[in-house]
């Protein structure tokens, strides 16, 4: 049976915070989505993170598409379910550092970021935004990496998924229609950038005898 995003959210919320596999269902969902969009072979999930060498250190990425021993597509999966005000300020810096680390050696790699945030823990900041809205705006500012803007620390795509853990299983995604639409744009945008850089793997590219 096809795994849904809602299934992945419910699975996450049943697991203890120290469970290293708590985002495995989300990883499996994303792998299925990449396959459905025309890119089979994305690895990750089920304790199968992919170690990618960076300039400063090697990092385990949640999802990776590797071709000819080089990472072509990388996706980081995160969840912020508690203490949003204490976690959000550092998360963007962490993401930009992770991206820059690998981009110094693999500047052509396409990088995406998926984060689940629990609005049950959201609060309004002094500027009037909630912490989830503040984080979403900041993600949008760095998810702009494409030619000729190749700055290290920027990424090619981001998908913030708001959930409400107070709701029953199967109903926890906030605004399902919007979340699905943003998700489809996320996968489409990442693959569009990947095919620009690696046209040979585009299944719709013309084939010549």
PDB file of C-alpha atoms in Angstrom:
ATOM      1  CA  UNK A   1       0.000   0.000   0.000  1.00  0.00           C
ATOM      2  CA  UNK A   2       1.277   3.464  -0.921  1.00  0.00           C
ATOM      3  CA  UNK A   3       2.789   5.372   1.985  1.00  0.00           C
ATOM      4  CA  UNK A   4       1.233   8.813   2.449  1.00  0.00           C
ATOM      5  CA  UNK A   5       2.663  11.930   4.031  1.00  0.00           C
ATOM      6  CA  UNK A   6       0.034  11.607   6.757  1.00  0.00           C
ATOM      7  CA  UNK A   7       1.254   8.063   7.478  1.00  0.00           C
ATOM      8  CA  UNK A   8       4.805   9.378   7.824  1.00  0.00           C
ATOM      9  CA  UNK A   9       3.674  12.096  10.245  1.00  0.00           C
ATOM     10  CA  UNK A  10       1.738   9.638  12.392  1.00  0.00           C
ATOM     11  CA  UNK A  11       4.729   7.277  12.472  1.00  0.00           C
ATOM     12  CA  UNK A  12       7.015  10.114  13.600  1.00  0.00           C
ATOM     13  CA  UNK A  13       4.729  11.039  16.486  1.00  0.00           C
ATOM     14  CA  UNK A  14       4.634   7.462  17.813  1.00  0.00           C
ATOM     15  CA  UNK A  15       8.413   7.319  18.218  1.00  0.00           C
ATOM     16  CA  UNK A  16      10.518   8.571  21.124  1.00  0.00           C
ATOM     17  CA  UNK A  17      12.644  11.630  20.456  1.00  0.00           C
ATOM     18  CA  UNK A  18      15.857   9.622  20.829  1.00  0.00           C
ATOM     19  CA  UNK A  19      14.845   7.105  18.130  1.00  0.00           C
ATOM     20  CA  UNK A  20      17.366   7.463  15.309  1.00  0.00           C
ATOM     21  CA  UNK A  21      14.835   6.037  12.848  1.00  0.00           C
ATOM     22  CA  UNK A  22      11.999   8.415  13.668  1.00  0.00           C
ATOM     23  CA  UNK A  23      12.133  10.006  10.199  1.00  0.00           C
ATOM     24  CA  UNK A  24      12.477   6.729   8.288  1.00  0.00           C
ATOM     25  CA  UNK A  25       8.839   6.795   7.158  1.00  0.00           C
ATOM     26  CA  UNK A  26       9.281  10.349   5.860  1.00  0.00           C
ATOM     27  CA  UNK A  27      12.413   9.225   4.015  1.00  0.00           C
ATOM     28  CA  UNK A  28      10.492   6.341   2.437  1.00  0.00           C
ATOM     29  CA  UNK A  29       7.707   8.714   1.416  1.00  0.00           C
ATOM     30  CA  UNK A  30      10.195  11.068  -0.255  1.00  0.00           C
ATOM     31  CA  UNK A  31      11.924   8.193  -2.050  1.00  0.00           C
ATOM     32  CA  UNK A  32       8.554   7.077  -3.442  1.00  0.00           C
ATOM     33  CA  UNK A  33       7.811  10.635  -4.543  1.00  0.00           C
ATOM     34  CA  UNK A  34      11.131  10.973  -6.356  1.00  0.00           C
ATOM     35  CA  UNK A  35      10.446   7.662  -8.102  1.00  0.00           C
ATOM     36  CA  UNK A  36       6.946   8.807  -9.046  1.00  0.00           C
ATOM     37  CA  UNK A  37       8.424  12.007 -10.472  1.00  0.00           C
ATOM     38  CA  UNK A  38      10.839  10.004 -12.618  1.00  0.00           C
ATOM     39  CA  UNK A  39      13.970   9.542 -10.477  1.00  0.00           C
ATOM     40  CA  UNK A  40      14.379   5.995  -9.148  1.00  0.00           C
ATOM     41  CA  UNK A  41      17.485   5.077  -7.192  1.00  0.00           C
ATOM     42  CA  UNK A  42      17.368   7.661  -4.393  1.00  0.00           C
ATOM     43  CA  UNK A  43      18.889   6.047  -1.299  1.00  0.00           C
ATOM     44  CA  UNK A  44      18.201   6.625   2.390  1.00  0.00           C
ATOM     45  CA  UNK A  45      15.883   5.789   5.252  1.00  0.00           C
ATOM     46  CA  UNK A  46      15.750   2.585   7.298  1.00  0.00           C
ATOM     47  CA  UNK A  47      19.108   3.359   8.931  1.00  0.00           C
ATOM     48  CA  UNK A  48      20.545   3.739   5.415  1.00  0.00           C
ATOM     49  CA  UNK A  49      21.777   7.319   5.573  1.00  0.00           C
ATOM     50  CA  UNK A  50      24.416   8.064   2.978  1.00  0.00           C
ATOM     51  CA  UNK A  51      27.803   9.373   4.083  1.00  0.00           C
ATOM     52  CA  UNK A  52      28.932  12.227   1.816  1.00  0.00           C
ATOM     53  CA  UNK A  53      32.403  13.697   2.108  1.00  0.00           C
ATOM     54  CA  UNK A  54      32.499  17.439   2.593  1.00  0.00           C
ATOM     55  CA  UNK A  55      35.329  19.942   2.775  1.00  0.00           C
ATOM     56  CA  UNK A  56      35.507  19.902   6.571  1.00  0.00           C
ATOM     57  CA  UNK A  57      33.993  16.549   7.449  1.00  0.00           C
ATOM     58  CA  UNK A  58      31.823  13.706   6.218  1.00  0.00           C
ATOM     59  CA  UNK A  59      28.103  14.024   6.888  1.00  0.00           C
ATOM     60  CA  UNK A  60      25.329  11.460   6.768  1.00  0.00           C
ATOM     61  CA  UNK A  61      22.524  12.741   4.530  1.00  0.00           C
ATOM     62  CA  UNK A  62      19.020  11.364   4.911  1.00  0.00           C
ATOM     63  CA  UNK A  63      18.497  11.005   1.161  1.00  0.00           C
ATOM     64  CA  UNK A  64      20.990  10.894  -1.672  1.00  0.00           C
ATOM     65  CA  UNK A  65      21.082  10.183  -5.374  1.00  0.00           C
ATOM     66  CA  UNK A  66      24.618   9.129  -6.271  1.00  0.00           C
ATOM     67  CA  UNK A  67      25.830   8.676  -9.842  1.00  0.00           C
ATOM     68  CA  UNK A  68      29.338   7.604 -10.819  1.00  0.00           C
ATOM     69  CA  UNK A  69      30.344   7.825  -7.141  1.00  0.00           C
ATOM     70  CA  UNK A  70      29.371  11.494  -6.954  1.00  0.00           C
ATOM     71  CA  UNK A  71      26.392  12.915  -5.035  1.00  0.00           C
ATOM     72  CA  UNK A  72      24.028  14.586  -7.490  1.00  0.00           C
ATOM     73  CA  UNK A  73      21.031  15.152  -5.199  1.00  0.00           C
ATOM     74  CA  UNK A  74      20.976  15.427  -1.384  1.00  0.00           C
ATOM     75  CA  UNK A  75      18.035  15.972   0.951  1.00  0.00           C
ATOM     76  CA  UNK A  76      18.111  16.673   4.688  1.00  0.00           C
ATOM     77  CA  UNK A  77      15.058  15.745   6.794  1.00  0.00           C
ATOM     78  CA  UNK A  78      14.370  17.440  10.125  1.00  0.00           C
ATOM     79  CA  UNK A  79      11.603  17.768  12.687  1.00  0.00           C
ATOM     80  CA  UNK A  80      11.066  20.611  15.130  1.00  0.00           C
ATOM     81  CA  UNK A  81       8.375  19.478  17.537  1.00  0.00           C
ATOM     82  CA  UNK A  82       9.345  21.168  20.815  1.00  0.00           C
ATOM     83  CA  UNK A  83      10.883  24.453  21.925  1.00  0.00           C
ATOM     84  CA  UNK A  84      10.522  26.204  18.576  1.00  0.00           C
ATOM     85  CA  UNK A  85      11.813  29.513  19.925  1.00  0.00           C
ATOM     86  CA  UNK A  86      14.999  27.852  21.140  1.00  0.00           C
ATOM     87  CA  UNK A  87      15.533  25.611  18.112  1.00  0.00           C
ATOM     88  CA  UNK A  88      14.648  27.755  15.094  1.00  0.00           C
ATOM     89  CA  UNK A  89      17.425  30.387  15.485  1.00  0.00           C
ATOM     90  CA  UNK A  90      20.147  27.737  15.243  1.00  0.00           C
ATOM     91  CA  UNK A  91      18.555  25.466  12.649  1.00  0.00           C
ATOM     92  CA  UNK A  92      19.090  27.800   9.687  1.00  0.00           C
ATOM     93  CA  UNK A  93      22.759  28.267  10.540  1.00  0.00           C
ATOM     94  CA  UNK A  94      23.165  24.489  10.822  1.00  0.00           C
ATOM     95  CA  UNK A  95      21.527  23.952   7.438  1.00  0.00           C
ATOM     96  CA  UNK A  96      23.642  26.557   5.671  1.00  0.00           C
ATOM     97  CA  UNK A  97      26.783  25.101   7.231  1.00  0.00           C
ATOM     98  CA  UNK A  98      25.877  21.569   6.126  1.00  0.00           C
ATOM     99  CA  UNK A  99      25.158  22.758   2.599  1.00  0.00           C
ATOM    100  CA  UNK A 100      28.369  24.795   2.306  1.00  0.00           C
ATOM    101  CA  UNK A 101      30.432  21.887   3.627  1.00  0.00           C
ATOM    102  CA  UNK A 102      29.444  19.608   0.757  1.00  0.00           C
ATOM    103  CA  UNK A 103      29.198  22.365  -1.891  1.00  0.00           C
ATOM    104  CA  UNK A 104      32.886  23.192  -1.509  1.00  0.00           C
ATOM    105  CA  UNK A 105      33.719  19.769  -2.947  1.00  0.00           C
ATOM    106  CA  UNK A 106      30.546  19.101  -4.941  1.00  0.00           C
ATOM    107  CA  UNK A 107      29.297  22.493  -6.171  1.00  0.00           C
ATOM    108  CA  UNK A 108      26.986  20.857  -8.708  1.00  0.00           C
ATOM    109  CA  UNK A 109      25.039  18.894  -6.071  1.00  0.00           C
ATOM    110  CA  UNK A 110      21.345  19.762  -5.750  1.00  0.00           C
ATOM    111  CA  UNK A 111      20.295  20.149  -2.098  1.00  0.00           C
ATOM    112  CA  UNK A 112      16.816  20.066  -0.603  1.00  0.00           C
ATOM    113  CA  UNK A 113      15.506  20.465   2.931  1.00  0.00           C
ATOM    114  CA  UNK A 114      12.304  19.063   4.418  1.00  0.00           C
ATOM    115  CA  UNK A 115      11.279  20.097   7.928  1.00  0.00           C
ATOM    116  CA  UNK A 116       8.227  19.164   9.994  1.00  0.00           C
ATOM    117  CA  UNK A 117       7.086  21.746  12.554  1.00  0.00           C
ATOM    118  CA  UNK A 118       4.426  21.267  15.226  1.00  0.00           C
ATOM    119  CA  UNK A 119       2.116  24.286  15.483  1.00  0.00           C
ATOM    120  CA  UNK A 120       0.973  23.025  18.888  1.00  0.00           C
ATOM    121  CA  UNK A 121       4.294  24.423  20.125  1.00  0.00           C
ATOM    122  CA  UNK A 122       4.252  27.563  17.951  1.00  0.00           C
ATOM    123  CA  UNK A 123       4.265  31.007  19.521  1.00  0.00           C
ATOM    124  CA  UNK A 124       4.040  34.593  18.266  1.00  0.00           C
ATOM    125  CA  UNK A 125       7.271  36.551  18.162  1.00  0.00           C
ATOM    126  CA  UNK A 126       7.679  40.230  19.012  1.00  0.00           C
ATOM    127  CA  UNK A 127       7.580  41.105  15.302  1.00  0.00           C
ATOM    128  CA  UNK A 128       4.112  39.548  14.968  1.00  0.00           C
ATOM    129  CA  UNK A 129       5.162  36.421  13.073  1.00  0.00           C
ATOM    130  CA  UNK A 130       4.931  32.954  14.535  1.00  0.00           C
ATOM    131  CA  UNK A 131       8.176  31.019  14.818  1.00  0.00           C
ATOM    132  CA  UNK A 132       7.107  28.685  11.995  1.00  0.00           C
ATOM    133  CA  UNK A 133       6.344  31.635   9.698  1.00  0.00           C
ATOM    134  CA  UNK A 134       9.658  33.289  10.612  1.00  0.00           C
ATOM    135  CA  UNK A 135      11.520  30.079   9.781  1.00  0.00           C
ATOM    136  CA  UNK A 136       9.590  29.594   6.543  1.00  0.00           C
ATOM    137  CA  UNK A 137      10.486  33.115   5.381  1.00  0.00           C
ATOM    138  CA  UNK A 138      14.153  32.553   6.160  1.00  0.00           C
ATOM    139  CA  UNK A 139      14.130  29.219   4.317  1.00  0.00           C
ATOM    140  CA  UNK A 140      12.659  30.948   1.272  1.00  0.00           C
ATOM    141  CA  UNK A 141      15.542  33.437   1.318  1.00  0.00           C
ATOM    142  CA  UNK A 142      18.179  30.715   0.991  1.00  0.00           C
ATOM    143  CA  UNK A 143      16.283  28.247  -1.240  1.00  0.00           C
ATOM    144  CA  UNK A 144      17.255  30.210  -4.353  1.00  0.00           C
ATOM    145  CA  UNK A 145      20.417  28.482  -5.568  1.00  0.00           C
ATOM    146  CA  UNK A 146      20.545  28.204  -9.334  1.00  0.00           C
ATOM    147  CA  UNK A 147      22.730  29.567 -12.109  1.00  0.00           C
ATOM    148  CA  UNK A 148      24.283  32.085 -11.956  1.00  0.00           C
ATOM    149  CA  UNK A 149      23.737  32.350  -8.168  1.00  0.00           C
ATOM    150  CA  UNK A 150      26.022  29.562  -6.935  1.00  0.00           C
ATOM    151  CA  UNK A 151      26.746  30.944  -3.469  1.00  0.00           C
ATOM    152  CA  UNK A 152      27.779  28.316  -0.958  1.00  0.00           C
ATOM    153  CA  UNK A 153      25.278  27.878   1.854  1.00  0.00           C
ATOM    154  CA  UNK A 154      22.264  28.397  -0.381  1.00  0.00           C
ATOM    155  CA  UNK A 155      20.060  25.433  -1.323  1.00  0.00           C
ATOM    156  CA  UNK A 156      17.836  24.531  -4.258  1.00  0.00           C
ATOM    157  CA  UNK A 157      14.575  23.806  -2.454  1.00  0.00           C
ATOM    158  CA  UNK A 158      12.808  23.660   0.917  1.00  0.00           C
ATOM    159  CA  UNK A 159       9.506  22.232   2.138  1.00  0.00           C
ATOM    160  CA  UNK A 160       8.147  23.190   5.552  1.00  0.00           C
ATOM    161  CA  UNK A 161       5.312  20.918   6.700  1.00  0.00           C
ATOM    162  CA  UNK A 162       3.136  22.217   9.516  1.00  0.00           C
ATOM    163  CA  UNK A 163       1.435  19.627  11.696  1.00  0.00           C
ATOM    164  CA  UNK A 164      -0.736  19.753  14.821  1.00  0.00           C
ATOM    165  CA  UNK A 165       0.104  16.920  17.197  1.00  0.00           C
ATOM    166  CA  UNK A 166      -3.060  17.599  19.205  1.00  0.00           C
ATOM    167  CA  UNK A 167      -5.231  16.255  16.386  1.00  0.00           C
ATOM    168  CA  UNK A 168      -6.120  12.579  15.820  1.00  0.00           C
ATOM    169  CA  UNK A 169      -3.971  10.348  13.574  1.00  0.00           C
ATOM    170  CA  UNK A 170      -4.659  10.880   9.891  1.00  0.00           C
ATOM    171  CA  UNK A 171      -5.659  14.530  10.372  1.00  0.00           C
ATOM    172  CA  UNK A 172      -2.502  16.144  11.709  1.00  0.00           C
ATOM    173  CA  UNK A 173      -1.262  17.960   8.600  1.00  0.00           C
ATOM    174  CA  UNK A 174      -2.259  21.619   8.681  1.00  0.00           C
ATOM    175  CA  UNK A 175      -3.923  22.599   5.369  1.00  0.00           C
ATOM    176  CA  UNK A 176      -3.372  19.350   3.483  1.00  0.00           C
ATOM    177  CA  UNK A 177      -4.089  20.877   0.073  1.00  0.00           C
ATOM    178  CA  UNK A 178      -1.446  23.577   0.497  1.00  0.00           C
ATOM    179  CA  UNK A 179       1.085  21.136   1.971  1.00  0.00           C
ATOM    180  CA  UNK A 180       0.628  18.746  -0.955  1.00  0.00           C
ATOM    181  CA  UNK A 181       0.957  21.534  -3.521  1.00  0.00           C
ATOM    182  CA  UNK A 182       4.137  22.888  -1.925  1.00  0.00           C
ATOM    183  CA  UNK A 183       5.509  19.355  -1.727  1.00  0.00           C
ATOM    184  CA  UNK A 184       4.889  18.686  -5.407  1.00  0.00           C
ATOM    185  CA  UNK A 185       6.606  21.968  -6.292  1.00  0.00           C
ATOM    186  CA  UNK A 186       9.526  20.953  -4.071  1.00  0.00           C
ATOM    187  CA  UNK A 187      10.145  17.650  -5.856  1.00  0.00           C
ATOM    188  CA  UNK A 188       9.584  19.179  -9.285  1.00  0.00           C
ATOM    189  CA  UNK A 189      11.998  22.064  -8.615  1.00  0.00           C
ATOM    190  CA  UNK A 190      14.771  19.814  -7.330  1.00  0.00           C
ATOM    191  CA  UNK A 191      14.512  17.509 -10.333  1.00  0.00           C
ATOM    192  CA  UNK A 192      14.415  20.434 -12.749  1.00  0.00           C
ATOM    193  CA  UNK A 193      17.733  21.671 -11.347  1.00  0.00           C
ATOM    194  CA  UNK A 194      19.168  18.155 -11.356  1.00  0.00           C
ATOM    195  CA  UNK A 195      18.288  17.642 -15.023  1.00  0.00           C
ATOM    196  CA  UNK A 196      19.787  20.992 -15.980  1.00  0.00           C
ATOM    197  CA  UNK A 197      23.078  19.883 -14.457  1.00  0.00           C
ATOM    198  CA  UNK A 198      22.822  16.218 -15.470  1.00  0.00           C
ATOM    199  CA  UNK A 199      20.742  16.144 -18.666  1.00  0.00           C
ATOM    200  CA  UNK A 200      21.737  12.546 -19.432  1.00  0.00           C
ATOM    201  CA  UNK A 201      19.610  11.219 -16.555  1.00  0.00           C
ATOM    202  CA  UNK A 202      16.483  13.143 -17.557  1.00  0.00           C
ATOM    203  CA  UNK A 203      13.976  10.466 -18.641  1.00  0.00           C
ATOM    204  CA  UNK A 204      12.310  12.987 -20.973  1.00  0.00           C
ATOM    205  CA  UNK A 205      15.527  14.050 -22.692  1.00  0.00           C
ATOM    206  CA  UNK A 206      15.703  13.156 -26.391  1.00  0.00           C
ATOM    207  CA  UNK A 207      17.625   9.977 -27.149  1.00  0.00           C
ATOM    208  CA  UNK A 208      19.719   9.723 -30.295  1.00  0.00           C
ATOM    209  CA  UNK A 209      20.840   6.437 -31.861  1.00  0.00           C
TER     210      UNK A 209
END
